[in-house]
CSV table of C-alpha atoms and ligand atoms in Angstrom, one decimal:
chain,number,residue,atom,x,y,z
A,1,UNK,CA,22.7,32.7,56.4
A,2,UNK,CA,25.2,30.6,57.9
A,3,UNK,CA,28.6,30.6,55.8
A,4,UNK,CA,31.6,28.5,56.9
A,5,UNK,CA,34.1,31.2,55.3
A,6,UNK,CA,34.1,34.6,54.5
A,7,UNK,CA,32.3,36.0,51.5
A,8,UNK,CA,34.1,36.7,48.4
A,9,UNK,CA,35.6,40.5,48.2
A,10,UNK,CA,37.4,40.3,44.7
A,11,UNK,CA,35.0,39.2,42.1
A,12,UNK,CA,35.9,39.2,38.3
A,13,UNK,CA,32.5,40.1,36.2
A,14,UNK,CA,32.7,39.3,32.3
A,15,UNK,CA,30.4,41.2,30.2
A,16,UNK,CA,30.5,44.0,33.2
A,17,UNK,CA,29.7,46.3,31.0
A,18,UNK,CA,26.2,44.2,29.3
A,19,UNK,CA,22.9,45.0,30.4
A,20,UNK,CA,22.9,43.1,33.3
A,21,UNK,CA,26.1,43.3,33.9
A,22,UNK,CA,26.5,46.7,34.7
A,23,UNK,CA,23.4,46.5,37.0
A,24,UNK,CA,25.3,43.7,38.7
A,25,UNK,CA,28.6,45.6,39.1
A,26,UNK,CA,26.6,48.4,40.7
A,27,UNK,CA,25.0,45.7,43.3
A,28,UNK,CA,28.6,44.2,44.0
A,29,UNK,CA,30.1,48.0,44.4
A,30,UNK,CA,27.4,48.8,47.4
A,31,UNK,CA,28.0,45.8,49.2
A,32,UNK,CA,31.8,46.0,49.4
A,33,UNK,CA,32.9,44.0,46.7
A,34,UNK,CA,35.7,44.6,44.8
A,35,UNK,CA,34.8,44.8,41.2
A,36,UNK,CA,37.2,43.8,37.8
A,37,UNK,CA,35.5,43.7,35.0
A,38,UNK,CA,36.4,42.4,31.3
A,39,UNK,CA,34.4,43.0,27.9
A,40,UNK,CA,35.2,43.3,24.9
A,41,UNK,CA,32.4,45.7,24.0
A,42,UNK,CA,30.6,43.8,21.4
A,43,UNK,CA,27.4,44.6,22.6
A,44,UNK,CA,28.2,47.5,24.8
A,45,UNK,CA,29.9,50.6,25.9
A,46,UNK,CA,32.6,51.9,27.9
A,47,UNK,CA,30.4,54.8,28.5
A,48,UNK,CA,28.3,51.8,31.0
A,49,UNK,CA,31.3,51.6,33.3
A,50,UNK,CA,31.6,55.7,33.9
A,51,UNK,CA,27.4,55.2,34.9
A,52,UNK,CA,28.1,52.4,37.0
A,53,UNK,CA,30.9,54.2,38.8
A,54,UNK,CA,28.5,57.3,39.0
A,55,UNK,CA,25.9,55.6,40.4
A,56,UNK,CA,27.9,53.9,43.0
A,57,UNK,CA,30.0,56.4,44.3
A,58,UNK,CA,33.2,54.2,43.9
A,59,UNK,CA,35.4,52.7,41.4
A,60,UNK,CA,35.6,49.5,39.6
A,61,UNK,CA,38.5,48.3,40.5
A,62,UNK,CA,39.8,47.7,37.4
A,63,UNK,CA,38.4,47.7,33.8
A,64,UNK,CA,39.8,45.2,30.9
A,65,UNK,CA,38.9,45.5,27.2
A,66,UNK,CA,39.4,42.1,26.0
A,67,UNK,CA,37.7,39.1,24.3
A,68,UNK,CA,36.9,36.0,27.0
A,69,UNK,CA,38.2,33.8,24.3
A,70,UNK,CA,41.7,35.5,24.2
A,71,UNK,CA,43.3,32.9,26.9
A,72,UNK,CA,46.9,34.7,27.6
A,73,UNK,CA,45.0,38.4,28.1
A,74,UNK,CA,42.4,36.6,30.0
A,75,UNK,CA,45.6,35.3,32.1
A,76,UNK,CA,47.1,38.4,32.7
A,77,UNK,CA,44.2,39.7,34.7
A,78,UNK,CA,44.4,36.4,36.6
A,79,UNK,CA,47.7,37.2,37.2
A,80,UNK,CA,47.1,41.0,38.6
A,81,UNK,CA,44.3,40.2,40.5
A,82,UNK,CA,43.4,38.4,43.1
A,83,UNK,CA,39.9,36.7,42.0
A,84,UNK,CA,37.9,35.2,44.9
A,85,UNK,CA,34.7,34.4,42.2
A,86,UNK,CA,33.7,35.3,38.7
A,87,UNK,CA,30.1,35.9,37.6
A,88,UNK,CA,30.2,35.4,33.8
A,89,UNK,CA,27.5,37.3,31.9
A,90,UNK,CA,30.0,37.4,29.0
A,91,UNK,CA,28.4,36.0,25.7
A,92,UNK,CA,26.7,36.6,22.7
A,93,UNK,CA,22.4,36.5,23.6
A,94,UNK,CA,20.4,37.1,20.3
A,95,UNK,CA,18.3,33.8,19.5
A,96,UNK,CA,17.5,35.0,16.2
A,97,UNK,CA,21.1,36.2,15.4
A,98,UNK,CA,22.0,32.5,17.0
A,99,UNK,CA,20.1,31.0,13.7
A,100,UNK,CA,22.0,33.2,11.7
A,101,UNK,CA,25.5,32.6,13.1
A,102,UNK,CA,25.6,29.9,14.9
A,103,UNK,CA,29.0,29.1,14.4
A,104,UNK,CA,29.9,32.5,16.1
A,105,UNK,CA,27.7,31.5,19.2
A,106,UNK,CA,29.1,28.2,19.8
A,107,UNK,CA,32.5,29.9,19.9
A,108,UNK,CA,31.9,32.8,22.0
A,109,UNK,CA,29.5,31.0,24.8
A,110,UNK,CA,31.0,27.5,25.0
A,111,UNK,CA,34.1,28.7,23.8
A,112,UNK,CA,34.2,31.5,25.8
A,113,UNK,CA,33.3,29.7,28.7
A,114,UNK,CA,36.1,27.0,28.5
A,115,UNK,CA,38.5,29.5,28.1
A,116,UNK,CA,37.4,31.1,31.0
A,117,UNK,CA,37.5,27.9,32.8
A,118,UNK,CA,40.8,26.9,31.8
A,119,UNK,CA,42.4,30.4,32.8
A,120,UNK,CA,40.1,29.6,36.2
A,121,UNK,CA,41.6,26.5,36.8
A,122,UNK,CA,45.1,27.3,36.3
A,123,UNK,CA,45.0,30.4,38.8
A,124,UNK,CA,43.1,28.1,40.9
A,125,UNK,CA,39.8,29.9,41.4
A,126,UNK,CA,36.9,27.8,41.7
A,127,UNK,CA,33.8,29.8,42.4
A,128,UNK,CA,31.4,30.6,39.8
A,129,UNK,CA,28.3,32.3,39.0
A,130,UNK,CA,26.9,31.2,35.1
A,131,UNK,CA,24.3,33.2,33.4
A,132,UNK,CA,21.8,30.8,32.0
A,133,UNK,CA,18.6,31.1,30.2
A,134,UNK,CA,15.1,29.8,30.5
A,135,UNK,CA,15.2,28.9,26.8
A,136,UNK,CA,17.1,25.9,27.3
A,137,UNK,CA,13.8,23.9,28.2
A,138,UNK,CA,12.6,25.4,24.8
A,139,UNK,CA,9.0,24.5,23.7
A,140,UNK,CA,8.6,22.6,27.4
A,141,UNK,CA,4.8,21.9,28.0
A,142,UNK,CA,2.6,24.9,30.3
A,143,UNK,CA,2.4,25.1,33.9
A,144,UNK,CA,5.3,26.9,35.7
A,145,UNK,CA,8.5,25.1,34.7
A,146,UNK,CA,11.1,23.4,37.7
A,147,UNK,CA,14.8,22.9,37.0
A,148,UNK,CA,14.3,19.2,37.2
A,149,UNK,CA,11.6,20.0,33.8
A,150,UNK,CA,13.6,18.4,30.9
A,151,UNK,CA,16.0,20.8,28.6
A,152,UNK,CA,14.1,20.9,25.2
A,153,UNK,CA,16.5,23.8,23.8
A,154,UNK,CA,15.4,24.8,20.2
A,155,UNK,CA,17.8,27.2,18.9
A,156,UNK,CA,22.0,27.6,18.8
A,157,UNK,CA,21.3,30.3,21.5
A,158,UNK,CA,19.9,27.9,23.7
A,159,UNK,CA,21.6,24.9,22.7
A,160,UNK,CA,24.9,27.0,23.8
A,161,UNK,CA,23.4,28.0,27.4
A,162,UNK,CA,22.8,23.9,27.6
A,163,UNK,CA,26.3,23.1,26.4
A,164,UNK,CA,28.0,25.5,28.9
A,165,UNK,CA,25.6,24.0,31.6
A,166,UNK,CA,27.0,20.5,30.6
A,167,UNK,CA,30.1,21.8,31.2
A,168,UNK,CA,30.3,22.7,34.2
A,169,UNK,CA,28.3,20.4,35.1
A,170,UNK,CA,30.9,18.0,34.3
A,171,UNK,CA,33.5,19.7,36.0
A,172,UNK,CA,31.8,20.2,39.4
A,173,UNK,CA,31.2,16.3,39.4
A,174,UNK,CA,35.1,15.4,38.6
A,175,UNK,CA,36.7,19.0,40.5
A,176,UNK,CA,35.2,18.8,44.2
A,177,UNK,CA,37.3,22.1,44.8
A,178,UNK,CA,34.1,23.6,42.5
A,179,UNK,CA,31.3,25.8,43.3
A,180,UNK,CA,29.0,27.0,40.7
A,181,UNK,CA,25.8,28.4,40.3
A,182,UNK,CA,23.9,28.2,37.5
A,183,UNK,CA,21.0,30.8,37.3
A,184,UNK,CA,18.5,30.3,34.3
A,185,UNK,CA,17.0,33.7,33.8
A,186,UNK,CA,13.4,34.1,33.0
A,187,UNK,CA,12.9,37.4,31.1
A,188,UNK,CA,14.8,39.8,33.0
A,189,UNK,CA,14.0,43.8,32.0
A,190,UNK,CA,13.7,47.3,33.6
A,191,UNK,CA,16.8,49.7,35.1
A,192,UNK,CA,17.8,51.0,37.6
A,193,UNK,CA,16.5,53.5,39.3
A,194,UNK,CA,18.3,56.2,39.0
A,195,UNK,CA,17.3,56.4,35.2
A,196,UNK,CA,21.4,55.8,34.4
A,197,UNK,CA,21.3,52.6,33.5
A,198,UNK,CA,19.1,50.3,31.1
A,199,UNK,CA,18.6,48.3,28.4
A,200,UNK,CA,20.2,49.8,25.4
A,201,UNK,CA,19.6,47.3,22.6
A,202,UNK,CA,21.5,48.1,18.8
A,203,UNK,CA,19.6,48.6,16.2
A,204,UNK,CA,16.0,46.9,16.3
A,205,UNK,CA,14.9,45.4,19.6
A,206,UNK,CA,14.5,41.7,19.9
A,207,UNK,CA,12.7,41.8,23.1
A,208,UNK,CA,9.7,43.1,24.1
A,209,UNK,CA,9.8,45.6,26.8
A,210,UNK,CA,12.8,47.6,25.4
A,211,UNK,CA,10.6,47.9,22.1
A,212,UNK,CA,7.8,49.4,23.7
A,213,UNK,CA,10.3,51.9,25.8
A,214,UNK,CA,11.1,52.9,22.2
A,215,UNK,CA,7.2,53.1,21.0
A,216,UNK,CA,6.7,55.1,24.2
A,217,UNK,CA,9.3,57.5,23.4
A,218,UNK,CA,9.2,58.1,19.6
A,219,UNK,CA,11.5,56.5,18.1
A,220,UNK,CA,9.3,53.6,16.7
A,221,UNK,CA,5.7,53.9,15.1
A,222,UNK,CA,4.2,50.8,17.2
A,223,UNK,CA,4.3,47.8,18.4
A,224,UNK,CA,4.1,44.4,16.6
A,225,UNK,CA,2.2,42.0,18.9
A,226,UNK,CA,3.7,38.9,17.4
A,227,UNK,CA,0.8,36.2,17.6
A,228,UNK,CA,-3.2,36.5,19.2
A,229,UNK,CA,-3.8,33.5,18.8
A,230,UNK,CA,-2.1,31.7,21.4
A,231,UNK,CA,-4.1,29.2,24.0
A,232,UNK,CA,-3.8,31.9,26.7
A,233,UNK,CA,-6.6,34.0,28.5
A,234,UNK,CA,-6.1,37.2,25.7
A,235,UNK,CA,-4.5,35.3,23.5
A,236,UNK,CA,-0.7,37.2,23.5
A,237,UNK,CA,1.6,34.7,24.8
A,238,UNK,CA,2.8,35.0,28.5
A,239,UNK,CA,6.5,35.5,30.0
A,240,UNK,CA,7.9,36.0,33.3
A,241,UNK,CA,9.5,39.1,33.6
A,242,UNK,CA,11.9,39.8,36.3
A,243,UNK,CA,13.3,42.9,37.6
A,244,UNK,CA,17.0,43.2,37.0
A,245,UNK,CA,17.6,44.5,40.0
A,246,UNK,CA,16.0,41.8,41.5
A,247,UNK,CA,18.2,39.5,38.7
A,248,UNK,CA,21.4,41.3,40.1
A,249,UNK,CA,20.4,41.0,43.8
A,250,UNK,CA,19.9,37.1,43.3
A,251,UNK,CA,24.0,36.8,41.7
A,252,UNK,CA,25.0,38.5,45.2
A,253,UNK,CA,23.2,35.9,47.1
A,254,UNK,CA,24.7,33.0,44.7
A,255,UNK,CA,28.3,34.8,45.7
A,256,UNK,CA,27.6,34.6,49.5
A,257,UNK,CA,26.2,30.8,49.1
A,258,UNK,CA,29.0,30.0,47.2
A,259,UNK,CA,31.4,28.9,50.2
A,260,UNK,CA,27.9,26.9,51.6
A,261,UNK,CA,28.4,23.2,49.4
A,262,UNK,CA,30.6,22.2,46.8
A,263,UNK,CA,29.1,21.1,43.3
A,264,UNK,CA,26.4,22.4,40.9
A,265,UNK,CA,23.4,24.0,41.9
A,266,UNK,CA,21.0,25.6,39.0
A,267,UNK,CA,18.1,28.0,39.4
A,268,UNK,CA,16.0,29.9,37.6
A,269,UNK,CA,14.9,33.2,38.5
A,270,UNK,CA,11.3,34.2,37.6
A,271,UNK,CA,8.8,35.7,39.6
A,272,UNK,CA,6.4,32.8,39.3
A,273,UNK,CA,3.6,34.6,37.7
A,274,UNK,CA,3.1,34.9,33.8
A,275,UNK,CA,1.8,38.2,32.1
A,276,UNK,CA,0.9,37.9,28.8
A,277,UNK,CA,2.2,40.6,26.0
A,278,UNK,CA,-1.0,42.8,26.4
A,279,UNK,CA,-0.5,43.0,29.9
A,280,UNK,CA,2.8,44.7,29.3
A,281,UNK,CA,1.6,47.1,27.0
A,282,UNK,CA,-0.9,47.8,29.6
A,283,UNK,CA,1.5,48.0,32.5
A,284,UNK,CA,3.4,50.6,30.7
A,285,UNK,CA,0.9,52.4,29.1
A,286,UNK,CA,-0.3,53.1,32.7
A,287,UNK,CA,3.3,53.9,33.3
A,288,UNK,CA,4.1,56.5,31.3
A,289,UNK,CA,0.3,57.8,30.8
A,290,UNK,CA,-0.3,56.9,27.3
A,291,UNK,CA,-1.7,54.6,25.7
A,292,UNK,CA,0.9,52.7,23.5
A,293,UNK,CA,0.5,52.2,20.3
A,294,UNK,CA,0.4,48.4,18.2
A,295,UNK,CA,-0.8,46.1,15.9
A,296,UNK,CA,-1.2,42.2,15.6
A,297,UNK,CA,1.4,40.2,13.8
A,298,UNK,CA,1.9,36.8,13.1
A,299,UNK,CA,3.5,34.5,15.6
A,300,UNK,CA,6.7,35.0,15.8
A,301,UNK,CA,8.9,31.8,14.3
A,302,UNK,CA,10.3,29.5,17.5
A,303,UNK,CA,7.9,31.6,20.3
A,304,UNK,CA,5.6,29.1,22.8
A,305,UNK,CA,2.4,30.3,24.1
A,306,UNK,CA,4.1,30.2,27.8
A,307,UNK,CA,7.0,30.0,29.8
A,308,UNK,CA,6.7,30.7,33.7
A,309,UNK,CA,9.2,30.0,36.4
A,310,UNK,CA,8.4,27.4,39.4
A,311,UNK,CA,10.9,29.9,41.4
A,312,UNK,CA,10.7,27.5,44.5
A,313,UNK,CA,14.0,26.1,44.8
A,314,UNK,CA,15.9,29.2,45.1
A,315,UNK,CA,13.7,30.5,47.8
A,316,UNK,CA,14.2,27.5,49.8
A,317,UNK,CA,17.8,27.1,49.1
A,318,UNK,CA,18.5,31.1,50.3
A,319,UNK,CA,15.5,32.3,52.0
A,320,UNK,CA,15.3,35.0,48.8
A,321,UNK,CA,12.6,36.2,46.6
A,322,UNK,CA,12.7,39.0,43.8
A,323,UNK,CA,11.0,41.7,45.4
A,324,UNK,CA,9.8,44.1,42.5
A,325,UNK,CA,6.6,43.3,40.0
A,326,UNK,CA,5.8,44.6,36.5
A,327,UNK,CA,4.4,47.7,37.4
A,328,UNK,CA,8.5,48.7,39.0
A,329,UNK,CA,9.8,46.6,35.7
A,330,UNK,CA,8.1,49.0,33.7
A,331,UNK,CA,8.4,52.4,35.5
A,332,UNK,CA,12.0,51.4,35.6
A,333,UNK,CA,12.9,50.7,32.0
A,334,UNK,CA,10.4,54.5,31.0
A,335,UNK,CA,12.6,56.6,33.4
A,336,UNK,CA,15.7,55.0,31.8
A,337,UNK,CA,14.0,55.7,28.5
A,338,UNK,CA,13.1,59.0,29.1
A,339,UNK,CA,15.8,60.5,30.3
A,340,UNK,CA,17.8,58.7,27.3
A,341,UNK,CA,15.7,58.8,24.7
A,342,UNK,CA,18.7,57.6,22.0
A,343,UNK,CA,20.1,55.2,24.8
A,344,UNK,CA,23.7,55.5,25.6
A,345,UNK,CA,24.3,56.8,22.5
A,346,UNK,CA,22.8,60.3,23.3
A,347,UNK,CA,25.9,60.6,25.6
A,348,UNK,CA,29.3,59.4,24.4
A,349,UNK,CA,28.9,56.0,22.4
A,350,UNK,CA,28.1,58.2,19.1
A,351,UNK,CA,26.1,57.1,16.5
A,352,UNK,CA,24.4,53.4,16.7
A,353,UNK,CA,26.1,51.1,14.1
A,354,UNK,CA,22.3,49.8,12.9
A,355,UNK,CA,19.1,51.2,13.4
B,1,NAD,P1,24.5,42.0,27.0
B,1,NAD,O1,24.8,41.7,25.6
B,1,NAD,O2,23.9,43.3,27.3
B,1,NAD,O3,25.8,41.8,27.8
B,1,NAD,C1,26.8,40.9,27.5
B,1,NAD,C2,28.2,41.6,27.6
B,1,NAD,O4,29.2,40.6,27.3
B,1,NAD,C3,28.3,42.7,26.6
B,1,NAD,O5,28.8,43.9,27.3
B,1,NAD,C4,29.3,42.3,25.5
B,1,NAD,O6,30.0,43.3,25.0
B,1,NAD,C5,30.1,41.3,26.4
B,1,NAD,N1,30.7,40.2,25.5
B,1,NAD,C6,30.1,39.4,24.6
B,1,NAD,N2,31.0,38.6,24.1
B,1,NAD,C7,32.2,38.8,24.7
B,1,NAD,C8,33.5,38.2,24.7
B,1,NAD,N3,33.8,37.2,23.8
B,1,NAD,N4,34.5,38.7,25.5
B,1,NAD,C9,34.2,39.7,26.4
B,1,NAD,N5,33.0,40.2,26.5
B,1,NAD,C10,32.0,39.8,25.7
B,1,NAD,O7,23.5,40.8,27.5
B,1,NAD,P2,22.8,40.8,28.9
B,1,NAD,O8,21.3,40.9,28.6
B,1,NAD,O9,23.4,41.6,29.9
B,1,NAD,O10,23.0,39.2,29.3
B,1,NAD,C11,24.0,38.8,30.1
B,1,NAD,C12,24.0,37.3,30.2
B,1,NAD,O11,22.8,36.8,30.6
B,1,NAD,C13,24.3,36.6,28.9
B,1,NAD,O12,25.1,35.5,29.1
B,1,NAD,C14,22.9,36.2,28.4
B,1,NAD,O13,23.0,35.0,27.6
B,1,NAD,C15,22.3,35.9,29.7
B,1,NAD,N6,20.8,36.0,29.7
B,1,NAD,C16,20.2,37.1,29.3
B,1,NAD,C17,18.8,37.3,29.3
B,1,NAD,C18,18.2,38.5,28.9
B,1,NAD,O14,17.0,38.5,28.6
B,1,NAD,N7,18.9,39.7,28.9
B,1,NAD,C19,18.1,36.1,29.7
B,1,NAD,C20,18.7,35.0,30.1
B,1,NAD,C21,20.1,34.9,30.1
B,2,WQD,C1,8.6,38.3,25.0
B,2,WQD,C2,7.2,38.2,24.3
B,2,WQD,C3,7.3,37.8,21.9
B,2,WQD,C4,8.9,41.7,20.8
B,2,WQD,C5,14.1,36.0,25.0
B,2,WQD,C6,15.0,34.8,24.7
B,2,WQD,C7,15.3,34.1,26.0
B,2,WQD,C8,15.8,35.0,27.1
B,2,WQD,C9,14.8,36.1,27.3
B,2,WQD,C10,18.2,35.2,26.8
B,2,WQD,C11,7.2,37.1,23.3
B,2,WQD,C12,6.6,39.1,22.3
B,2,WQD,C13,8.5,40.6,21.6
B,2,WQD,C14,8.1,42.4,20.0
B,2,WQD,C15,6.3,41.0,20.7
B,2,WQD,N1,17.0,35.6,26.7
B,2,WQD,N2,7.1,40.3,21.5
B,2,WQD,N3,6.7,42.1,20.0
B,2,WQD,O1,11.4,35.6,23.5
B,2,WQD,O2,10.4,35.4,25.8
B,2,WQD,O3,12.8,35.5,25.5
B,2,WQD,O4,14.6,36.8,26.0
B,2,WQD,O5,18.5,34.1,27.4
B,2,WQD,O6,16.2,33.1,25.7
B,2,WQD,O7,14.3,33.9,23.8
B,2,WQD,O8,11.6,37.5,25.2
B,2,WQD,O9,11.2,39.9,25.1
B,2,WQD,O10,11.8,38.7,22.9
B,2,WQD,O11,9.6,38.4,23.9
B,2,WQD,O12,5.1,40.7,20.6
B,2,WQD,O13,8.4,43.3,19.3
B,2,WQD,O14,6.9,39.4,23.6
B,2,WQD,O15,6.7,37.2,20.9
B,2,WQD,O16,5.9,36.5,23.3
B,2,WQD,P1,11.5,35.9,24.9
B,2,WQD,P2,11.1,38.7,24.2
């Protein structure tokens, strides 16, 4: 891995304290980074940040409770630190609750990231690594999907990952001072290994393998399989999950490419290989050593049969490959489940505002 400058050492992480954020801030800790990390705890915990430290054996360097959107505290952390490179996890990631609110997701993930941008540009930082999804290509035809497939995004969710992408887009091609990556997740799920950090949805879950986890452990009668009558080999529609620790590994790489070439460069993250929502249940079921309980359900409004990475590019670009399967995904996410069976809240969060 040639570089032509150091690596980053001060990194600002929004969202630090999000699912994958915390995982990440973990990553950066054992590999030297410096960590500052701002969220305003919609959708997560201080609790997170104690784990994280835990896990690591150091401290994040500094912690900031604040809204992204809130320009002049966003400025202030600017100010005190000295920020090589922001990773921005920092938005709002339900696609249902996008349909409900979109007004609220427009402002949070292209507002957000603006705002961020702006503060950015003024403390003239320009390295940046953007969380973006695989649902902004949408109902895209089968086959495993490259970043050159056309963006068909179908819900505010989406549509505000593709807006952001625009974005910066724009930026990189007027700003040559820019570097950004742009990572378009797949389905990223597990924990980390210790069993201290997971995926602690509120209330319901919207995604697949933290309902399960839940099924597994008690605290939900069954599974709905939503759909069995899709065009696909058992007829449960097929995903490519990705480990987040593999997810987190890949935002270290972006960081250490970063100083490589000026511009954007997008990616998506996947495994390349699809399993279908019965293979899940089956991959965990295995897991945890029984069988896991569910029922067919209609298809759930807005799901496509199939959506699998072409995870080419970023292999060639970096040399790197995720390096854990389903079978880790899921042995993961059950220890994190077991050992906290009401999430974080079992600790010091308190009582869950919905469930
Ligand atoms: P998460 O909700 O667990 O983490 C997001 C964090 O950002 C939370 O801690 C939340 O409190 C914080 N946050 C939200 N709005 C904020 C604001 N205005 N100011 C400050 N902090 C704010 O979500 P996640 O699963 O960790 O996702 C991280 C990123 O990855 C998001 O941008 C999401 O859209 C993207 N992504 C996630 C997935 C997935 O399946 N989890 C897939 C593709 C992309
Ligand atoms: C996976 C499969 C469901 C729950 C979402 C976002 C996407 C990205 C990743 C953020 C689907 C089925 C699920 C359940 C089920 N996130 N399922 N019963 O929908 O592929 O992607 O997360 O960027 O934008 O859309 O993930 O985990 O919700 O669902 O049968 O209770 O599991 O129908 O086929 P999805 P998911």
């Amino acid at each position: 891995m040639a570089r032509s400058e150091p690596v980053p050492s001060t990194v600002l992480v929004t969202g630090g304290a999000g699912f994958i954020g915390s995982h990440a801030c973990v990553d950066l800790l054992d590999h030297g980074y410096e960590v500052i990390v701002v969220d305003d705890y919609s959708n997560s915990t201080p609790q997170v940040l104690t784990r994280v430290e835990r896990i690591a054996g150091r401290f994040v360097g500094a912690v900031y409770e604040l809204d992204i959107r809130d320009r002049r505290a966003l400025s202030a952390v600017f100010d005190r630190h000295a920020v090589d490179a922001v990773v921005h996890f920092a938005a709002h990631k339900s696609v249902s609750g996008s349909t409900r609110t979109p007004v609220e997701y427009y402002d949070t993930n292209v507002g957000g990231t603006t705002a961020l941008l702006r503060t950015m540009q003024e403390h003239g930082v320009h390295r940046l690594v953007f969380s973006s999804s695989c649902s902004v290509y949408g109902d895209a035809d089968d086959g495993p999907l490259d970043e050159s497939t056309p963006v068909r995004p179908t819900n505010p969710y989406a549509a505000s990952k593709w807006l952001c992408e625009q974005i910066l887009a724009d930026v990189c091609r007027r700003r040559p001072e820019y570097t950004v990556m742009c990572l378009r997740y797949f389905n990223p799920t597990g924990a980390h290994p210790s069993g201290l950090l997971g995926e602690d949805p509120r209330g319901e879950p919207d995604n697949l393998m933290p309902y399960i986890a839940q099924v597994a452990v008690g605290r939900r009668e069954r599974l709905r399989v939503f759909g069995h009558d899709y065009p696909t080999p058992d007829g449960t529609a097929i995903r490519d999950y990705i480990h987040v620790m593999d997810t987190v590994q890949a935002h270290r790489v972006a960081l250490d490419h970063l100083a490589d070439a000026p511009g954007m460069h997008v990616y998506n993250l996947g495994l390349g290989r699809g399993s279908s929502v019965l293979d899940v249940v089956a991959a965990f079921s295995a897991t945890c050593g029984r069988a896991v309980p569910y029922e067919f359900a209609p298809r759930r409004p807005g799901d496509v049969a199939e959506l699998v990475a072409d995870a080419g590019a970023v292999a060639r670009a970096w040399g790197w490959r995720p390096a854990l399967d389903l079978a880790d995904m899921c042995q993961d996410a059950w220890r994190f489940q077991r050992l906290n069976p009401d999430g974080y809240a079992g600790s010091a969060r308190g009582p869950k505002t919905k469930d």
